């Protein structure tokens, strides 16, 4: 048994407010970053703020281990009348995941922004990055359905422009950012419509209060429509097939830092809200949730896992291959969540964590050599693994994790996925995972073949190692992938507790 | 309790009339190819909505919709059109089928669900009976300001409002990342690189009447912004509306006296600083509350309890003044004012100061 | 009749929302899509405010005990209904949706500004703001031309920005 209460390393005055400070840190820091004199200062602020968030997330996890659920009433008004943060194991898990990934991305940003963004824009870029982090943390901490929308928008609005900044490398970033803005805003608006229907039917916005009032509205069509709109809206944000159209371009053309951070976090926070609404706010045994899981989410996730893996095979640009693979991987998570058992949700959450680690590492490695690579096509990376082994070995390890090779975290999570599906007799889902894994063998194989077995480019086009500032965070991710692949007890314990917390309903 | 049955009164009839007008404007927007017409119709749509909000007792929302929707939104859209193009392509019927089907499908689902909603105007509907009712009954005791909307906005749900202020700040960062702060308009640029927005405005340069009226009007508008700001506790108004109105005064100044003059008076760096300062002010209040032993944004702890109890008429000593709440709301509304006004001004600078770019494929036109 | 009055507002507002959605997805012009988005968001506001109206109610700003407006407002309503709906002698509409929509309007204008800013940059990079033309240009370029030319060009545009 792991003693999580030992994670509280903050003084009690801070721990008491940890939930608020988790979000407040990056918010205040983003103002400081916007006012800072140059990119270097903004980078330091950015790193310190995300480290502060991580510190608070650790304290929160300890508190959750001790108390079960933490409710922090903003403004001192008790829920449902005021807005409150409500953090259980699921919230703690996301707080840890988001803040740790942000810390690693922030460390990487020092190098990455110097390489890709003009000096005049670096301070604003860091400010936007911090706002995005604060928004995501707020989404996963809040206990108020409308407040979640506000945080969703905080995280999104900055993101749109940050993707657009990728135009310095590839002008296609601009239409991609615009498209993401339109679909993302439509998704957020659908979410608001859904919350509006729930509010009209139940009279409250507080999630816990909703959960206690919805069972009485079992047959209410207004509540059902509210659920449908919330799921479609969040599905757009989570790139649930077939609402994923914005994702490949937005990921592929964004600046490297956003590649890393978005692929590790952005869709995950939307998945969090879907889980929260489907299993916690709505009674998990309600007909609408059950039907939605069996007839909508599971089939679509299955199609996504196969179709998008196939699409990934036919992409010519390295970043697009990985982006399509992301949609397929979101499919895995949704498939596991759709099983709707404790084991299924836990497996989905574990896979989400593993995917965050490996995709961040993959994009980080590509971003690391971006200065010396002349183009975006896969063939432009010929032999990168030979001339830049320190950068590309992590890429290979993360790819193995993507495939589910033993001793990587990907193996552990795929094992858990299949176990959960067999446990609930979802045999077709196991077949889907198997087919999709075989398909991913093709595109991963193609990437590794190009990187390691093609003749290396020489002279002017020689691909050089990433500098230390990029290698350190990259190797941290790699070590984590292997570590959790060998001993995953800690993450498994957190994910299992999160699934129990969410299925146990409120209180 | 008697069963509620809605019936027509004047209010409801006016409400239907306005909704019919909104539908007509919507049809016109869908049909027009001229973007200029679409933008102006959009402004009209916002204005009619604002009137409708008044009819449905949402005075604060109406105010905001009027200044934001019909005011700055229209200004941004016009700026964007000048920088891009004024006509949209003709649509092929193939492009209308799929979206049409999706919208009809979603609409039918919503119709079906709406039949299960409480009747319009029902005081015992869950929405009006549960949390909504609580605010009406408790505002006096908890916050002590007459405008319940302000009490909910700034105190009960003050955290949402902080989020909203930050959304505006994030929008400002986004626009600045894309378009800069209008720096390019400040130097001496060759004609080909001058901002088309300001070129279009330069034609109004010689209107003496316009200038003298504006000289009179702008201080009044700015003054009105401050009235709206401090009137928010007792009537409709508050930081958002005031911030936008103040920004409109500045925009008007730029339109009539030229962007360069305005940028001299309020430099982009100042706008940037105030945008961040507003957020810091707002969250600063929250942090002070934490230091004094309350939760984040719990204005009751703005002053140490012993100090608050000693203030004249304090609720802690039997009076009815919630001094902490009053001052807390005033300060956070100031924060909102700073951020909103500064961000709107910076956004306007960005659009208006954007010089023509001749890079990329094809020439302008 | 009473059910028509009771639901007509919802129906009208739903049509407006879907109209906004239709504008977003049926047009290829980026600026007009932003207009559609604004209409969608404004119409969602109309939906929330519809739920907040209380029949015969007034603006949720507390009215003083001795204000003559109280008696005047009360006299318009059926006494039994007034009894059931009033708080402290006045029928107030529900303030909560007002607050939510204030937030949503402000979020909407921030989104609009960022969207338009991106559209302006699209215009500068592609020379058009029509989705179809942008897609065509991308197809042509990325199918045939070498990448280096484009890199130089976009770098120039970025340096300008």
mmCIF file of C-alpha atoms in Angstrom, chain C residues 10-107:
data_model
loop_
_atom_site.group_PDB
_atom_site.id
_atom_site.type_symbol
_atom_site.label_atom_id
_atom_site.label_comp_id
_atom_site.label_asym_id
_atom_site.label_seq_id
_atom_site.Cartn_x
_atom_site.Cartn_y
_atom_site.Cartn_z
ATOM 1 C CA UNK C 10 -38.591 27.777 -26.659
ATOM 2 C CA UNK C 11 -39.486 26.914 -30.248
ATOM 3 C CA UNK C 12 -38.584 30.346 -31.574
ATOM 4 C CA UNK C 13 -35.279 30.326 -29.722
ATOM 5 C CA UNK C 14 -34.430 26.831 -30.966
ATOM 6 C CA UNK C 15 -35.059 27.930 -34.558
ATOM 7 C CA UNK C 16 -32.749 30.901 -34.018
ATOM 8 C CA UNK C 17 -30.014 28.667 -32.591
ATOM 9 C CA UNK C 18 -30.229 26.273 -35.491
ATOM 10 C CA UNK C 19 -30.216 29.187 -37.915
ATOM 11 C CA UNK C 20 -26.906 30.307 -36.450
ATOM 12 C CA UNK C 21 -25.553 26.784 -36.715
ATOM 13 C CA UNK C 22 -26.680 26.617 -40.332
ATOM 14 C CA UNK C 23 -24.827 29.830 -41.185
ATOM 15 C CA UNK C 24 -21.646 28.405 -39.626
ATOM 16 C CA UNK C 25 -21.659 25.188 -41.589
ATOM 17 C CA UNK C 26 -23.177 26.249 -44.891
ATOM 18 C CA UNK C 27 -20.891 29.179 -45.719
ATOM 19 C CA UNK C 28 -17.352 28.967 -46.883
ATOM 20 C CA UNK C 29 -16.535 32.594 -46.031
ATOM 21 C CA UNK C 30 -14.623 32.749 -42.757
ATOM 22 C CA UNK C 31 -16.025 36.132 -41.697
ATOM 23 C CA UNK C 32 -19.578 35.011 -42.273
ATOM 24 C CA UNK C 33 -18.917 31.863 -40.277
ATOM 25 C CA UNK C 34 -17.916 34.072 -37.365
ATOM 26 C CA UNK C 35 -21.206 35.953 -37.774
ATOM 27 C CA UNK C 36 -23.021 32.617 -37.588
ATOM 28 C CA UNK C 37 -21.142 31.786 -34.415
ATOM 29 C CA UNK C 38 -22.206 35.072 -32.853
ATOM 30 C CA UNK C 39 -25.831 34.394 -33.734
ATOM 31 C CA UNK C 40 -25.634 30.927 -32.220
ATOM 32 C CA UNK C 41 -24.172 32.311 -28.999
ATOM 33 C CA UNK C 42 -26.653 35.178 -28.736
ATOM 34 C CA UNK C 43 -29.512 32.738 -29.293
ATOM 35 C CA UNK C 44 -28.305 30.459 -26.518
ATOM 36 C CA UNK C 45 -28.536 33.575 -24.369
ATOM 37 C CA UNK C 46 -32.148 33.950 -25.427
ATOM 38 C CA UNK C 47 -32.793 30.358 -24.322
ATOM 39 C CA UNK C 48 -31.360 30.885 -20.850
ATOM 40 C CA UNK C 49 -33.252 34.138 -20.351
ATOM 41 C CA UNK C 50 -36.465 32.412 -21.450
ATOM 42 C CA UNK C 51 -36.075 30.038 -18.522
ATOM 43 C CA UNK C 52 -35.484 32.929 -16.134
ATOM 44 C CA UNK C 53 -38.694 34.858 -16.791
ATOM 45 C CA UNK C 54 -41.331 34.769 -14.113
ATOM 46 C CA UNK C 55 -44.796 35.793 -15.256
ATOM 47 C CA UNK C 56 -45.596 39.324 -14.129
ATOM 48 C CA UNK C 57 -42.110 39.611 -12.685
ATOM 49 C CA UNK C 58 -39.769 42.559 -12.597
ATOM 50 C CA UNK C 59 -36.046 43.205 -12.904
ATOM 51 C CA UNK C 60 -34.209 41.492 -10.009
ATOM 52 C CA UNK C 61 -33.165 44.680 -8.259
ATOM 53 C CA UNK C 62 -34.587 44.824 -4.746
ATOM 54 C CA UNK C 63 -37.300 47.487 -4.404
ATOM 55 C CA UNK C 64 -37.427 49.551 -1.209
ATOM 56 C CA UNK C 65 -40.186 48.906 1.321
ATOM 57 C CA UNK C 66 -41.728 52.341 0.829
ATOM 58 C CA UNK C 67 -41.454 52.527 -2.956
ATOM 59 C CA UNK C 68 -44.850 53.223 -4.600
ATOM 60 C CA UNK C 69 -43.805 50.975 -7.502
ATOM 61 C CA UNK C 70 -44.505 47.937 -5.295
ATOM 62 C CA UNK C 71 -48.230 48.514 -5.101
ATOM 63 C CA UNK C 72 -48.420 49.312 -8.771
ATOM 64 C CA UNK C 73 -46.644 46.078 -9.774
ATOM 65 C CA UNK C 74 -48.772 44.002 -7.433
ATOM 66 C CA UNK C 75 -52.045 45.503 -8.655
ATOM 67 C CA UNK C 76 -51.482 44.074 -12.143
ATOM 68 C CA UNK C 77 -51.499 40.485 -10.973
ATOM 69 C CA UNK C 78 -54.100 37.992 -9.852
ATOM 70 C CA UNK C 79 -53.905 37.928 -6.011
ATOM 71 C CA UNK C 80 -53.691 34.139 -5.719
ATOM 72 C CA UNK C 81 -50.860 33.994 -8.250
ATOM 73 C CA UNK C 82 -49.155 36.963 -6.634
ATOM 74 C CA UNK C 83 -49.265 35.209 -3.286
ATOM 75 C CA UNK C 84 -47.551 32.112 -4.679
ATOM 76 C CA UNK C 85 -44.850 33.890 -6.702
ATOM 77 C CA UNK C 86 -43.871 36.950 -4.676
ATOM 78 C CA UNK C 87 -40.996 37.339 -2.278
ATOM 79 C CA UNK C 88 -41.340 40.124 0.269
ATOM 80 C CA UNK C 89 -44.174 41.719 -1.687
ATOM 81 C CA UNK C 90 -42.576 41.763 -5.150
ATOM 82 C CA UNK C 91 -42.383 39.197 -7.978
ATOM 83 C CA UNK C 92 -38.774 39.133 -9.195
ATOM 84 C CA UNK C 93 -37.495 37.303 -12.248
ATOM 85 C CA UNK C 94 -34.734 34.778 -11.688
ATOM 86 C CA UNK C 95 -31.303 36.487 -11.575
ATOM 87 C CA UNK C 96 -29.110 33.414 -12.041
ATOM 88 C CA UNK C 97 -29.482 32.939 -15.828
ATOM 89 C CA UNK C 98 -28.832 36.660 -16.251
ATOM 90 C CA UNK C 99 -25.439 36.237 -14.646
ATOM 91 C CA UNK C 100 -24.618 33.178 -16.733
ATOM 92 C CA UNK C 101 -25.492 34.943 -19.966
ATOM 93 C CA UNK C 102 -23.524 38.031 -19.036
ATOM 94 C CA UNK C 103 -20.567 35.684 -18.829
ATOM 95 C CA UNK C 104 -21.455 33.985 -22.098
ATOM 96 C CA UNK C 105 -21.747 37.298 -23.979
ATOM 97 C CA UNK C 106 -18.308 38.366 -22.853
ATOM 98 C CA UNK C 107 -16.846 34.975 -23.757
#
